[in-house]
PDB file of C-alpha atoms and ligand atoms in Angstrom:
ATOM      1  CA  MET A   1     113.423  82.615 111.879  1.00 62.00           C
ATOM      2  CA  ALA A   2     116.746  83.419 113.782  1.00 70.00           C
ATOM      3  CA  ASP A   3     116.163  85.630 116.316  1.00 93.00           C
ATOM      4  CA  ARG A   4     115.012  89.436 115.350  1.00 97.00           C
ATOM      5  CA  PHE A   5     115.597  92.982 116.704  1.00 97.00           C
ATOM      6  CA  TYR A   6     114.595  95.999 115.441  1.00 97.00           C
ATOM      7  CA  THR A   7     115.577  99.291 115.162  1.00 97.00           C
ATOM      8  CA  PRO A   8     114.585 102.360 113.639  1.00 96.00           C
ATOM      9  CA  ASP A   9     118.133 103.672 112.575  1.00 97.00           C
ATOM     10  CA  SER A  10     119.957 102.463 109.328  1.00 97.00           C
ATOM     11  CA  LEU A  11     122.547  99.824 109.620  1.00 98.00           C
ATOM     12  CA  VAL A  12     126.255  99.629 107.929  1.00 97.00           C
ATOM     13  CA  PRO A  13     128.654  96.651 109.155  1.00 98.00           C
ATOM     14  CA  GLY A  14     130.698  97.803 111.893  1.00 98.00           C
ATOM     15  CA  GLU A  15     130.201  98.963 115.658  1.00 98.00           C
ATOM     16  CA  TYR A  16     125.715  99.833 117.052  1.00 98.00           C
ATOM     17  CA  VAL A  17     124.538 100.733 120.329  1.00 98.00           C
ATOM     18  CA  LEU A  18     120.831  99.413 120.184  1.00 97.00           C
ATOM     19  CA  THR A  19     119.813 100.829 123.645  1.00 96.00           C
ATOM     20  CA  GLY A  20     115.765 101.338 124.508  1.00 94.00           C
ATOM     21  CA  ALA A  21     113.434  98.442 125.024  1.00 93.00           C
ATOM     22  CA  GLU A  22     114.744  95.996 122.545  1.00 95.00           C
ATOM     23  CA  ALA A  23     118.636  96.001 124.257  1.00 96.00           C
ATOM     24  CA  HIS A  24     116.050  95.099 127.504  1.00 95.00           C
ATOM     25  CA  HIS A  25     114.831  92.310 125.625  1.00 93.00           C
ATOM     26  CA  LEU A  26     117.872  90.986 124.388  1.00 95.00           C
ATOM     27  CA  ALA A  27     119.787  90.768 127.619  1.00 94.00           C
ATOM     28  CA  THR A  28     117.293  90.829 130.615  1.00 93.00           C
ATOM     29  CA  VAL A  29     114.537  88.262 128.544  1.00 92.00           C
ATOM     30  CA  ARG A  30     116.777  87.122 126.148  1.00 93.00           C
ATOM     31  CA  ARG A  31     119.853  86.585 128.188  1.00 94.00           C
ATOM     32  CA  PHE A  32     122.476  87.215 125.054  1.00 95.00           C
ATOM     33  CA  GLY A  33     125.052  87.691 126.178  1.00 95.00           C
ATOM     34  CA  PRO A  34     128.737  87.938 124.478  1.00 97.00           C
ATOM     35  CA  GLY A  35     129.390  85.564 121.827  1.00 97.00           C
ATOM     36  CA  ASP A  36     125.492  85.520 121.148  1.00 97.00           C
ATOM     37  CA  ARG A  37     124.190  85.130 118.209  1.00 97.00           C
ATOM     38  CA  VAL A  38     121.449  87.876 116.413  1.00 97.00           C
ATOM     39  CA  VAL A  39     119.006  89.534 113.710  1.00 97.00           C
ATOM     40  CA  LEU A  40     118.303  92.809 113.422  1.00 98.00           C
ATOM     41  CA  PHE A  41     116.179  94.620 110.982  1.00 98.00           C
ATOM     42  CA  ASN A  42     115.497  97.732 110.402  1.00 97.00           C
ATOM     43  CA  GLY A  43     112.044  97.943 107.480  1.00 97.00           C
ATOM     44  CA  ASP A  44     115.394  98.322 104.290  1.00 97.00           C
ATOM     45  CA  GLY A  45     114.274  95.050 103.022  1.00 96.00           C
ATOM     46  CA  HIS A  46     117.219  93.508 104.695  1.00 97.00           C
ATOM     47  CA  ASP A  47     118.695  90.567 107.573  1.00 97.00           C
ATOM     48  CA  HIS A  48     121.330  92.779 108.953  1.00 98.00           C
ATOM     49  CA  PRO A  49     123.447  89.209 111.159  1.00 98.00           C
ATOM     50  CA  ALA A  50     125.307  91.116 114.476  1.00 98.00           C
ATOM     51  CA  GLU A  51     127.488  89.418 117.234  1.00 98.00           C
ATOM     52  CA  VAL A  52     126.558  90.490 120.223  1.00 98.00           C
ATOM     53  CA  VAL A  53     129.331  91.848 122.202  1.00 98.00           C
ATOM     54  CA  ALA A  54     128.344  93.726 125.671  1.00 97.00           C
ATOM     55  CA  ALA A  55     125.353  93.886 127.106  1.00 93.00           C
ATOM     56  CA  ASP A  56     124.190  94.994 130.438  1.00 87.00           C
ATOM     57  CA  ARG A  57     120.206  96.175 130.402  1.00 82.00           C
ATOM     58  CA  LYS A  58     120.043  99.117 128.904  1.00 89.00           C
ATOM     59  CA  ARG A  59     122.338  99.520 126.224  1.00 95.00           C
ATOM     60  CA  THR A  60     123.655  96.104 123.481  1.00 97.00           C
ATOM     61  CA  LEU A  61     127.243  96.311 121.353  1.00 97.00           C
ATOM     62  CA  LEU A  62     126.610  94.751 118.968  1.00 98.00           C
ATOM     63  CA  ASN A  63     128.971  93.638 115.820  1.00 98.00           C
ATOM     64  CA  VAL A  64     126.460  94.433 112.555  1.00 98.00           C
ATOM     65  CA  PHE A  65     128.278  91.790 109.772  1.00 98.00           C
ATOM     66  CA  PRO A  66     127.161  93.580 106.159  1.00 98.00           C
ATOM     67  CA  ALA A  67     123.447  92.849 105.387  1.00 98.00           C
ATOM     68  CA  VAL A  68     121.904  90.629 103.560  1.00 97.00           C
ATOM     69  CA  THR A  69     119.039  90.571 101.010  1.00 94.00           C
ATOM     70  CA  ALA A  70     116.215  88.549 102.458  1.00 93.00           C
ATOM     71  CA  ASP A  71     113.189  89.280 100.284  1.00 93.00           C
ATOM     72  CA  ARG A  72     109.581  88.032 102.174  1.00 96.00           C
ATOM     73  CA  GLU A  73     107.270  90.447 100.322  1.00 97.00           C
ATOM     74  CA  LEU A  74     104.196  89.899  98.313  1.00 97.00           C
ATOM     75  CA  PRO A  75     104.908  90.461  94.851  1.00 96.00           C
ATOM     76  CA  PHE A  76     101.610  93.429  93.998  1.00 97.00           C
ATOM     77  CA  PRO A  77     100.932  95.796  96.704  1.00 98.00           C
ATOM     78  CA  LEU A  78      97.955  93.864  98.903  1.00 98.00           C
ATOM     79  CA  GLU A  79      96.092  97.355 100.943  1.00 98.00           C
ATOM     80  CA  ILE A  80      93.657  97.309 103.206  1.00 98.00           C
ATOM     81  CA  ALA A  81      90.631  99.439 104.031  1.00 98.00           C
ATOM     82  CA  ALA A  82      89.093  98.660 107.345  1.00 97.00           C
ATOM     83  CA  ALA A  83      86.655 100.458 110.092  1.00 94.00           C
ATOM     84  CA  LEU A  84      89.100  99.655 112.837  1.00 92.00           C
ATOM     85  CA  PRO A  85      86.902  97.134 115.475  1.00 90.00           C
ATOM     86  CA  LYS A  86      88.143  97.941 118.942  1.00 85.00           C
ATOM     87  CA  GLY A  87      90.529  97.122 121.613  1.00 84.00           C
ATOM     88  CA  ASP A  88      92.691  93.884 121.523  1.00 89.00           C
ATOM     89  CA  ARG A  89      90.467  92.673 118.258  1.00 93.00           C
ATOM     90  CA  GLY A  90      92.334  95.843 116.449  1.00 93.00           C
ATOM     91  CA  ASP A  91      95.929  94.534 118.064  1.00 94.00           C
ATOM     92  CA  PHE A  92      94.923  91.009 116.238  1.00 96.00           C
ATOM     93  CA  LEU A  93      93.859  92.565 113.098  1.00 97.00           C
ATOM     94  CA  VAL A  94      97.811  94.287 113.021  1.00 97.00           C
ATOM     95  CA  GLU A  95      98.829  91.617 113.657  1.00 98.00           C
ATOM     96  CA  LYS A  96      97.882  88.965 111.272  1.00 98.00           C
ATOM     97  CA  LEU A  97      97.668  91.889 108.052  1.00 98.00           C
ATOM     98  CA  THR A  98     101.796  92.369 108.582  1.00 98.00           C
ATOM     99  CA  GLU A  99     101.365  88.426 109.166  1.00 98.00           C
ATOM    100  CA  LEU A 100     100.217  87.514 105.566  1.00 98.00           C
ATOM    101  CA  GLY A 101     102.357  90.890 103.926  1.00 98.00           C
ATOM    102  CA  VAL A 102     100.068  92.991 103.836  1.00 98.00           C
ATOM    103  CA  THR A 103     101.679  96.584 102.273  1.00 98.00           C
ATOM    104  CA  ARG A 104      99.285  99.464 103.621  1.00 98.00           C
ATOM    105  CA  LEU A 105      96.343  99.207 105.575  1.00 97.00           C
ATOM    106  CA  THR A 106      94.422 102.308 106.570  1.00 96.00           C
ATOM    107  CA  PRO A 107      91.811 102.793 109.379  1.00 95.00           C
ATOM    108  CA  LEU A 108      89.060 104.156 108.333  1.00 96.00           C
ATOM    109  CA  GLN A 109      85.653 106.352 109.309  1.00 94.00           C
ATOM    110  CA  THR A 110      83.109 105.765 107.730  1.00 95.00           C
ATOM    111  CA  GLU A 111      79.464 106.454 108.641  1.00 95.00           C
ATOM    112  CA  ARG A 112      78.739 104.214 111.317  1.00 93.00           C
ATOM    113  CA  THR A 113      81.942 103.558 112.464  1.00 88.00           C
ATOM    114  CA  VAL A 114      82.301 103.625 116.267  1.00 81.00           C
ATOM    115  CA  VAL A 115      86.104 103.754 117.420  1.00 72.00           C
ATOM    116  CA  GLN A 116      88.199 106.836 116.684  1.00 72.00           C
ATOM    117  CA  PRO A 117      91.692 105.249 116.833  1.00 70.00           C
ATOM    118  CA  ARG A 118      93.608 108.474 118.752  1.00 74.00           C
ATOM    119  CA  GLU A 119      97.598 108.951 118.488  1.00 67.00           C
ATOM    120  CA  THR A 120      98.123 107.227 121.182  1.00 68.00           C
ATOM    121  CA  ARG A 121      96.724 104.147 119.728  1.00 84.00           C
ATOM    122  CA  LEU A 122      98.407 104.287 116.128  1.00 86.00           C
ATOM    123  CA  ASP A 123     101.632 104.169 118.197  1.00 87.00           C
ATOM    124  CA  LYS A 124     100.678 101.264 119.837  1.00 90.00           C
ATOM    125  CA  LEU A 125      99.207  99.367 116.210  1.00 93.00           C
ATOM    126  CA  GLN A 126     102.744  99.798 115.058  1.00 93.00           C
ATOM    127  CA  HIS A 127     104.107  98.944 118.006  1.00 93.00           C
ATOM    128  CA  ALA A 128     101.865  95.672 117.025  1.00 96.00           C
ATOM    129  CA  VAL A 129     103.699  96.088 112.891  1.00 97.00           C
ATOM    130  CA  VAL A 130     107.239  95.666 114.606  1.00 96.00           C
ATOM    131  CA  GLU A 131     106.863  93.112 117.308  1.00 96.00           C
ATOM    132  CA  ALA A 132     104.762  90.664 113.947  1.00 97.00           C
ATOM    133  CA  SER A 133     108.020  91.426 112.140  1.00 97.00           C
ATOM    134  CA  LYS A 134     110.198  90.319 114.085  1.00 96.00           C
ATOM    135  CA  GLN A 135     108.274  86.820 113.886  1.00 96.00           C
ATOM    136  CA  CYS A 136     107.154  86.634 110.678  1.00 97.00           C
ATOM    137  CA  GLY A 137     110.618  87.863 109.526  1.00 96.00           C
ATOM    138  CA  ARG A 138     109.411  90.894 107.127  1.00 97.00           C
ATOM    139  CA  ASN A 139     111.931  93.197 106.489  1.00 97.00           C
ATOM    140  CA  VAL A 140     109.497  95.518 104.638  1.00 98.00           C
ATOM    141  CA  LEU A 141     106.870  97.225 107.752  1.00 98.00           C
ATOM    142  CA  MET A 142     103.160  97.946 107.054  1.00 98.00           C
ATOM    143  CA  ARG A 143     102.238 100.516 106.941  1.00 97.00           C
ATOM    144  CA  VAL A 144     100.224 101.935 109.145  1.00 95.00           C
ATOM    145  CA  ALA A 145      98.207 104.912 107.084  1.00 95.00           C
ATOM    146  CA  PRO A 146      96.238 107.787 109.440  1.00 92.00           C
ATOM    147  CA  VAL A 147      93.018 107.410 110.171  1.00 93.00           C
ATOM    148  CA  THR A 148      90.686 108.435 106.710  1.00 95.00           C
ATOM    149  CA  ARG A 149      87.013 109.254 105.378  1.00 96.00           C
ATOM    150  CA  TRP A 150      85.787 107.047 103.356  1.00 97.00           C
ATOM    151  CA  ALA A 151      84.773 109.807 101.164  1.00 97.00           C
ATOM    152  CA  ALA A 152      88.939 110.683 100.832  1.00 97.00           C
ATOM    153  CA  PHE A 153      90.292 107.061 100.702  1.00 98.00           C
ATOM    154  CA  LEU A 154      88.259 106.606  97.283  1.00 98.00           C
ATOM    155  CA  ALA A 155      89.293 110.298  95.628  1.00 96.00           C
ATOM    156  CA  ALA A 156      93.522 108.801  97.208  1.00 95.00           C
ATOM    157  CA  PRO A 157      95.117 109.098  93.432  1.00 91.00           C
ATOM    158  CA  ASP A 158      98.077 106.362  94.193  1.00 91.00           C
ATOM    159  CA  LEU A 159      95.070 103.077  95.263  1.00 96.00           C
ATOM    160  CA  PRO A 160      95.346  99.485  92.871  1.00 97.00           C
ATOM    161  CA  ALA A 161      93.373  99.204  89.756  1.00 93.00           C
ATOM    162  CA  LEU A 162      91.139  96.757  91.645  1.00 97.00           C
ATOM    163  CA  ARG A 163      89.578  97.338  94.337  1.00 97.00           C
ATOM    164  CA  LEU A 164      86.951  94.916  96.121  1.00 97.00           C
ATOM    165  CA  LEU A 165      84.238  96.271  99.057  1.00 97.00           C
ATOM    166  CA  LEU A 166      83.214  94.002 100.972  1.00 97.00           C
ATOM    167  CA  HIS A 167      79.700  93.978 101.134  1.00 94.00           C
ATOM    168  CA  PRO A 168      76.739  91.559 102.264  1.00 87.00           C
ATOM    169  CA  PRO A 169      76.458  88.564  99.566  1.00 74.00           C
ATOM    170  CA  ALA A 170      72.508  89.452  98.756  1.00 74.00           C
ATOM    171  CA  GLU A 171      73.527  92.833  98.293  1.00 75.00           C
ATOM    172  CA  SER A 172      76.926  91.564  96.381  1.00 70.00           C
ATOM    173  CA  ALA A 173      76.082  89.871  92.953  1.00 78.00           C
ATOM    174  CA  GLY A 174      76.533  86.531  93.871  1.00 81.00           C
ATOM    175  CA  ARG A 175      80.285  87.925  92.258  1.00 90.00           C
ATOM    176  CA  VAL A 176      83.280  85.935  94.969  1.00 88.00           C
ATOM    177  CA  LEU A 177      87.227  86.179  96.083  1.00 92.00           C
ATOM    178  CA  PRO A 178      88.511  83.418  94.212  1.00 89.00           C
ATOM    179  CA  GLY A 179      86.712  85.097  90.209  1.00 90.00           C
ATOM    180  CA  PHE A 180      90.010  87.855  91.249  1.00 92.00           C
ATOM    181  CA  SER A 181      93.625  87.537  91.550  1.00 90.00           C
ATOM    182  CA  ALA A 182      96.498  90.367  92.208  1.00 92.00           C
ATOM    183  CA  GLY A 183      98.104  91.245  89.156  1.00 89.00           C
ATOM    184  CA  ALA A 184     101.460  92.765  89.446  1.00 91.00           C
ATOM    185  CA  GLY A 185      98.962  96.025  90.015  1.00 94.00           C
ATOM    186  CA  GLY A 186      98.209  95.145  93.286  1.00 97.00           C
ATOM    187  CA  VAL A 187      95.136  94.878  94.565  1.00 98.00           C
ATOM    188  CA  VAL A 188      93.266  96.609  97.580  1.00 98.00           C
ATOM    189  CA  VAL A 189      90.369  95.592  99.816  1.00 98.00           C
ATOM    190  CA  ALA A 190      87.679  98.095 101.649  1.00 98.00           C
ATOM    191  CA  VAL A 191      86.315  96.144 105.561  1.00 98.00           C
ATOM    192  CA  GLY A 192      83.266  98.482 106.317  1.00 97.00           C
ATOM    193  CA  PRO A 193      82.413  98.320 110.318  1.00 96.00           C
ATOM    194  CA  GLU A 194      80.218  96.169 112.481  1.00 94.00           C
ATOM    195  CA  GLY A 195      77.342  98.159 111.255  1.00 94.00           C
ATOM    196  CA  GLY A 196      78.382  98.348 107.553  1.00 96.00           C
ATOM    197  CA  PHE A 197      78.930 100.348 104.825  1.00 97.00           C
ATOM    198  CA  ALA A 198      75.998 102.973 104.632  1.00 96.00           C
ATOM    199  CA  PRO A 199      74.628 102.523 100.926  1.00 96.00           C
ATOM    200  CA  ALA A 200      75.502 106.117 100.487  1.00 97.00           C
ATOM    201  CA  GLU A 201      78.760 104.311 101.038  1.00 97.00           C
ATOM    202  CA  VAL A 202      78.573 101.693  98.641  1.00 96.00           C
ATOM    203  CA  GLU A 203      77.212 103.780  95.864  1.00 96.00           C
ATOM    204  CA  ALA A 204      80.059 105.931  95.892  1.00 98.00           C
ATOM    205  CA  ALA A 205      82.336 103.193  96.773  1.00 97.00           C
ATOM    206  CA  GLU A 206      80.870 101.469  92.578  1.00 96.00           C
ATOM    207  CA  ALA A 207      81.218 105.441  90.670  1.00 96.00           C
ATOM    208  CA  ALA A 208      84.534 105.568  91.621  1.00 96.00           C
ATOM    209  CA  GLY A 209      85.179 102.045  89.600  1.00 95.00           C
ATOM    210  CA  TRP A 210      84.699  99.932  93.476  1.00 97.00           C
ATOM    211  CA  VAL A 211      83.120  96.131  92.866  1.00 95.00           C
ATOM    212  CA  ARG A 212      81.531  94.643  95.832  1.00 95.00           C
ATOM    213  CA  VAL A 213      82.323  91.365  96.877  1.00 96.00           C
ATOM    214  CA  GLY A 214      80.571  88.478  99.001  1.00 95.00           C
ATOM    215  CA  LEU A 215      82.210  86.311 101.589  1.00 94.00           C
ATOM    216  CA  GLY A 216      79.552  83.668 102.755  1.00 92.00           C
ATOM    217  CA  PRO A 217      76.189  84.009 104.219  1.00 91.00           C
ATOM    218  CA  ARG A 218      77.640  84.079 107.516  1.00 93.00           C
ATOM    219  CA  VAL A 219      78.421  87.565 109.367  1.00 95.00           C
ATOM    220  CA  LEU A 220      81.977  87.773 109.853  1.00 96.00           C
ATOM    221  CA  ARG A 221      83.916  90.260 112.049  1.00 96.00           C
ATOM    222  CA  VAL A 222      85.332  92.963 111.018  1.00 97.00           C
ATOM    223  CA  GLU A 223      89.251  91.567 111.837  1.00 97.00           C
ATOM    224  CA  THR A 224      87.561  88.219 110.321  1.00 98.00           C
ATOM    225  CA  ALA A 225      86.465  89.356 107.230  1.00 97.00           C
ATOM    226  CA  ALA A 226      89.900  90.844 106.452  1.00 98.00           C
ATOM    227  CA  VAL A 227      92.522  88.517 107.086  1.00 98.00           C
ATOM    228  CA  VAL A 228      90.221  85.946 105.215  1.00 97.00           C
ATOM    229  CA  ALA A 229      90.514  88.797 101.857  1.00 97.00           C
ATOM    230  CA  ALA A 230      94.521  89.483 102.676  1.00 98.00           C
ATOM    231  CA  GLY A 231      94.867  85.253 103.108  1.00 97.00           C
ATOM    232  CA  TRP A 232      93.075  85.285 100.122  1.00 97.00           C
ATOM    233  CA  PHE A 233      95.159  87.214  97.542  1.00 97.00           C
ATOM    234  CA  ALA A 234      98.674  86.451 100.185  1.00 97.00           C
ATOM    235  CA  ALA A 235      98.285  82.597  99.606  1.00 95.00           C
ATOM    236  CA  PRO A 236     101.503  80.919  96.916  1.00 92.00           C
ATOM    237  CA  ARG A 237      99.728  79.995  93.660  1.00 86.00           C
ATOM    238  CA  SER A 238     102.216  78.248  92.276  1.00 79.00           C
TER     239      SER A 238
HETATM  240  N1  LIG B   1      74.929  94.512 109.478  1.00 50.39           N
HETATM  241  C1  LIG B   1      76.492  94.584 108.652  1.00 50.39           C
HETATM  242  C2  LIG B   1      77.191  93.782 108.678  1.00 50.39           C
HETATM  243  C3  LIG B   1      79.341  94.668 109.215  1.00 50.39           C
HETATM  244  S1  LIG B   1      80.038  93.370 109.430  1.00 50.39           S
HETATM  245  C4  LIG B   1      75.748  94.643 107.254  1.00 50.39           C
HETATM  246  O1  LIG B   1      75.317  94.458 107.197  1.00 50.39           O
HETATM  247  O2  LIG B   1      76.985  95.356 106.273  1.00 50.39           O
HETATM  248  C5  LIG B   1      81.608  93.906 109.066  1.00 50.39           C
HETATM  249  C6  LIG B   1      82.191  94.065 107.066  1.00 50.39           C
HETATM  250  O3  LIG B   1      82.394  92.841 107.748  1.00 50.39           O
HETATM  251  C7  LIG B   1      81.257  94.332 106.341  1.00 50.39           C
HETATM  252  O4  LIG B   1      81.346  95.944 106.059  1.00 50.39           O
HETATM  253  C8  LIG B   1      81.050  93.913 105.580  1.00 50.39           C
HETATM  254  O5  LIG B   1      82.460  94.566 104.528  1.00 50.39           O
HETATM  255  C9  LIG B   1      82.627  92.269 106.235  1.00 50.39           C
HETATM  256  N2  LIG B   1      81.517  91.283 105.891  1.00 50.39           N
HETATM  257  C10 LIG B   1      81.105  90.551 107.161  1.00 50.39           C
HETATM  258  N3  LIG B   1      80.250  89.826 106.413  1.00 50.39           N
HETATM  259  C11 LIG B   1      80.446  89.626 105.818  1.00 50.39           C
HETATM  260  C12 LIG B   1      80.096  88.224 104.380  1.00 50.39           C
HETATM  261  N4  LIG B   1      79.933  87.137 104.534  1.00 50.39           N
HETATM  262  N5  LIG B   1      80.754  89.018 103.082  1.00 50.39           N
HETATM  263  C13 LIG B   1      81.026  90.343 102.860  1.00 50.39           C
HETATM  264  N6  LIG B   1      81.701  90.927 103.304  1.00 50.39           N
HETATM  265  C14 LIG B   1      81.212  90.848 104.850  1.00 50.39           C
END
């Protein structure tokens, strides 16, 4: 993957000045200078190849070339809703789900959720999305939704038709992931907190058309369960 730098700005061919942390990273950390080629991305689905014209520690002047379509997205929506694990494990979750092509992550507030991410932490998670996208080549950013209560999430009007709730296998009637494929309509997978979903939460989900699915006899961490499920649907079938 080329050397990629992120900007939230829209990009058109011609001169562009990159500022802030990304400019610092480009010139001081990576030591790019005049004549070097890099790729800018802003989440619009394209690579924006560019050449460095001049760089100091705070600003980089670039000559941006015409955009190149570089679609590295899955052909269907893949959504994960999860009670976020604490600290670095939350960042790990975001990094891996971004790499796997997940389209939207919704942090859940459930009955047994311990962590209530504050706005600053959501900013940090959004930053982890950008960093992972640089590395893996994604040109569309995974959306991190605001923290959503389980009941409100179940009632959301825009969820994919296939809705799976990860739950201990003893309570999942033998249903396993290979029994499901996403189809063009996509899939949403919900992962409970370390204490699991409460019985009433599972019942409410089933009433809303969700299906319980087990991942085997061991109790997985939230981030492991989420990555396994995303990986199952994200892996190419041909
Ligand atoms: N003691 C809890 C375990 C929670 S683990 C319980 O009995 O439910 C956190 C979340 O990860 C679970 O709510 C579930 O969504 C998912 N998970 C972990 N291990 C799993 C497994 N073996 N099968 C299905 N889901 C699992």
